[in-house]
Amino acid sequence: MPIIQSAKKALRGSSKKKVFNLRRQKNVDAALKNIKKLVSEKNIKEAEKALSVAYKALDKAAKGGTIKKGEASRKKSRMSALIVRSK
């Protein structure tokens, strides 16, 4: 446990940020998992609709610093390519 007052404050802040970042990451993972499931079920129309939800989750996570901008871009590209290949 931290002893210095500023370290105690930093610990409180980082624990709050951790909860926020985990929630954002969970939303991203769920959106990508949903797309993969829909593609494997050959439900391409629904996968295309779910793609916008995934884009939104990835963009929010990148904007907030939960993931890096390049990672969000790479994941978006791979998901759209997955849908295009399965048509």
Short mmCIF file of C-alpha atoms in Angstrom, two decimals:
data_model
loop_
_atom_site.label_atom_id
_atom_site.label_comp_id
_atom_site.label_asym_id
_atom_site.label_seq_id
_atom_site.Cartn_x
_atom_site.Cartn_y
_atom_site.Cartn_z
CA MET A 1 0.00 0.00 0.00
CA PRO A 2 1.19 3.50 -0.75
CA ILE A 3 2.43 5.67 2.09
CA ILE A 4 2.76 9.05 0.38
CA GLN A 5 -0.46 11.09 0.11
CA SER A 6 -0.09 11.66 -3.64
CA ALA A 7 0.47 7.94 -4.17
CA LYS A 8 -2.76 7.20 -2.30
CA LYS A 9 -4.63 9.61 -4.57
CA ALA A 10 -3.04 8.04 -7.64
CA LEU A 11 -4.13 4.60 -6.45
CA ARG A 12 -7.73 5.77 -6.07
CA GLY A 13 -7.69 7.33 -9.53
CA SER A 14 -6.12 4.34 -11.22
CA SER A 15 -8.62 1.95 -9.65
CA LYS A 16 -11.49 4.06 -11.02
CA LYS A 17 -9.86 4.15 -14.45
CA LYS A 18 -9.34 0.40 -14.33
CA VAL A 19 -13.07 -0.21 -13.91
CA PHE A 20 -13.84 2.18 -16.75
CA ASN A 21 -11.24 0.63 -19.08
CA LEU A 22 -12.36 -2.92 -18.30
CA ARG A 23 -15.93 -1.96 -19.17
CA ARG A 24 -14.82 -0.43 -22.46
CA GLN A 25 -12.68 -3.45 -23.30
CA LYS A 26 -15.56 -5.79 -22.45
CA ASN A 27 -17.82 -3.90 -24.88
CA VAL A 28 -15.21 -4.19 -27.63
CA ASP A 29 -14.70 -7.91 -27.03
CA ALA A 30 -18.44 -8.59 -26.96
CA ALA A 31 -19.01 -6.68 -30.22
CA LEU A 32 -16.22 -8.53 -32.03
CA LYS A 33 -17.34 -11.89 -30.66
CA ASN A 34 -20.88 -11.18 -31.84
CA ILE A 35 -19.66 -10.47 -35.38
CA LYS A 36 -17.58 -13.66 -35.47
CA LYS A 37 -20.57 -15.67 -34.25
CA LEU A 38 -22.89 -14.16 -36.87
CA VAL A 39 -20.37 -14.81 -39.66
CA SER A 40 -19.91 -18.42 -38.58
CA GLU A 41 -23.70 -18.83 -38.66
CA LYS A 42 -23.69 -17.36 -42.23
CA ASN A 43 -25.90 -14.49 -41.06
CA ILE A 44 -24.14 -11.80 -43.09
CA LYS A 45 -26.88 -9.15 -43.01
CA GLU A 46 -26.93 -9.14 -39.22
CA ALA A 47 -23.13 -9.15 -39.13
CA GLU A 48 -23.06 -6.01 -41.27
CA LYS A 49 -25.47 -4.32 -38.86
CA ALA A 50 -23.35 -5.43 -35.91
CA LEU A 51 -20.27 -4.01 -37.62
CA SER A 52 -21.38 -0.44 -36.90
CA VAL A 53 -21.80 -1.32 -33.22
CA ALA A 54 -18.30 -2.76 -33.19
CA TYR A 55 -16.90 0.33 -34.92
CA LYS A 56 -18.52 2.53 -32.29
CA ALA A 57 -17.11 0.46 -29.43
CA LEU A 58 -13.63 0.43 -30.97
CA ASP A 59 -13.64 4.17 -31.66
CA LYS A 60 -14.74 4.97 -28.13
CA ALA A 61 -12.08 2.72 -26.66
CA ALA A 62 -9.40 4.30 -28.85
CA LYS A 63 -10.55 7.83 -28.08
CA GLY A 64 -10.46 7.20 -24.35
CA GLY A 65 -7.06 5.56 -24.47
CA THR A 66 -8.23 2.08 -23.51
CA ILE A 67 -6.69 0.72 -26.71
CA LYS A 68 -4.36 2.33 -29.22
CA LYS A 69 -5.63 3.98 -32.37
CA GLY A 70 -3.77 1.52 -34.60
CA GLU A 71 -5.21 -1.46 -32.76
CA ALA A 72 -8.73 -0.13 -33.28
CA SER A 73 -8.02 0.44 -36.96
CA ARG A 74 -6.56 -3.04 -37.38
CA LYS A 75 -9.52 -4.72 -35.68
CA LYS A 76 -12.02 -2.76 -37.76
CA SER A 77 -10.20 -3.74 -40.93
CA ARG A 78 -10.08 -7.41 -39.99
CA MET A 79 -13.76 -7.54 -39.08
CA SER A 80 -14.86 -5.89 -42.33
CA ALA A 81 -12.56 -8.24 -44.29
CA LEU A 82 -14.06 -11.22 -42.47
CA ILE A 83 -17.55 -10.17 -43.54
CA VAL A 84 -16.51 -9.50 -47.15
CA ARG A 85 -14.78 -12.90 -47.43
CA SER A 86 -17.79 -14.75 -46.08
CA LYS A 87 -20.21 -13.34 -48.66
#
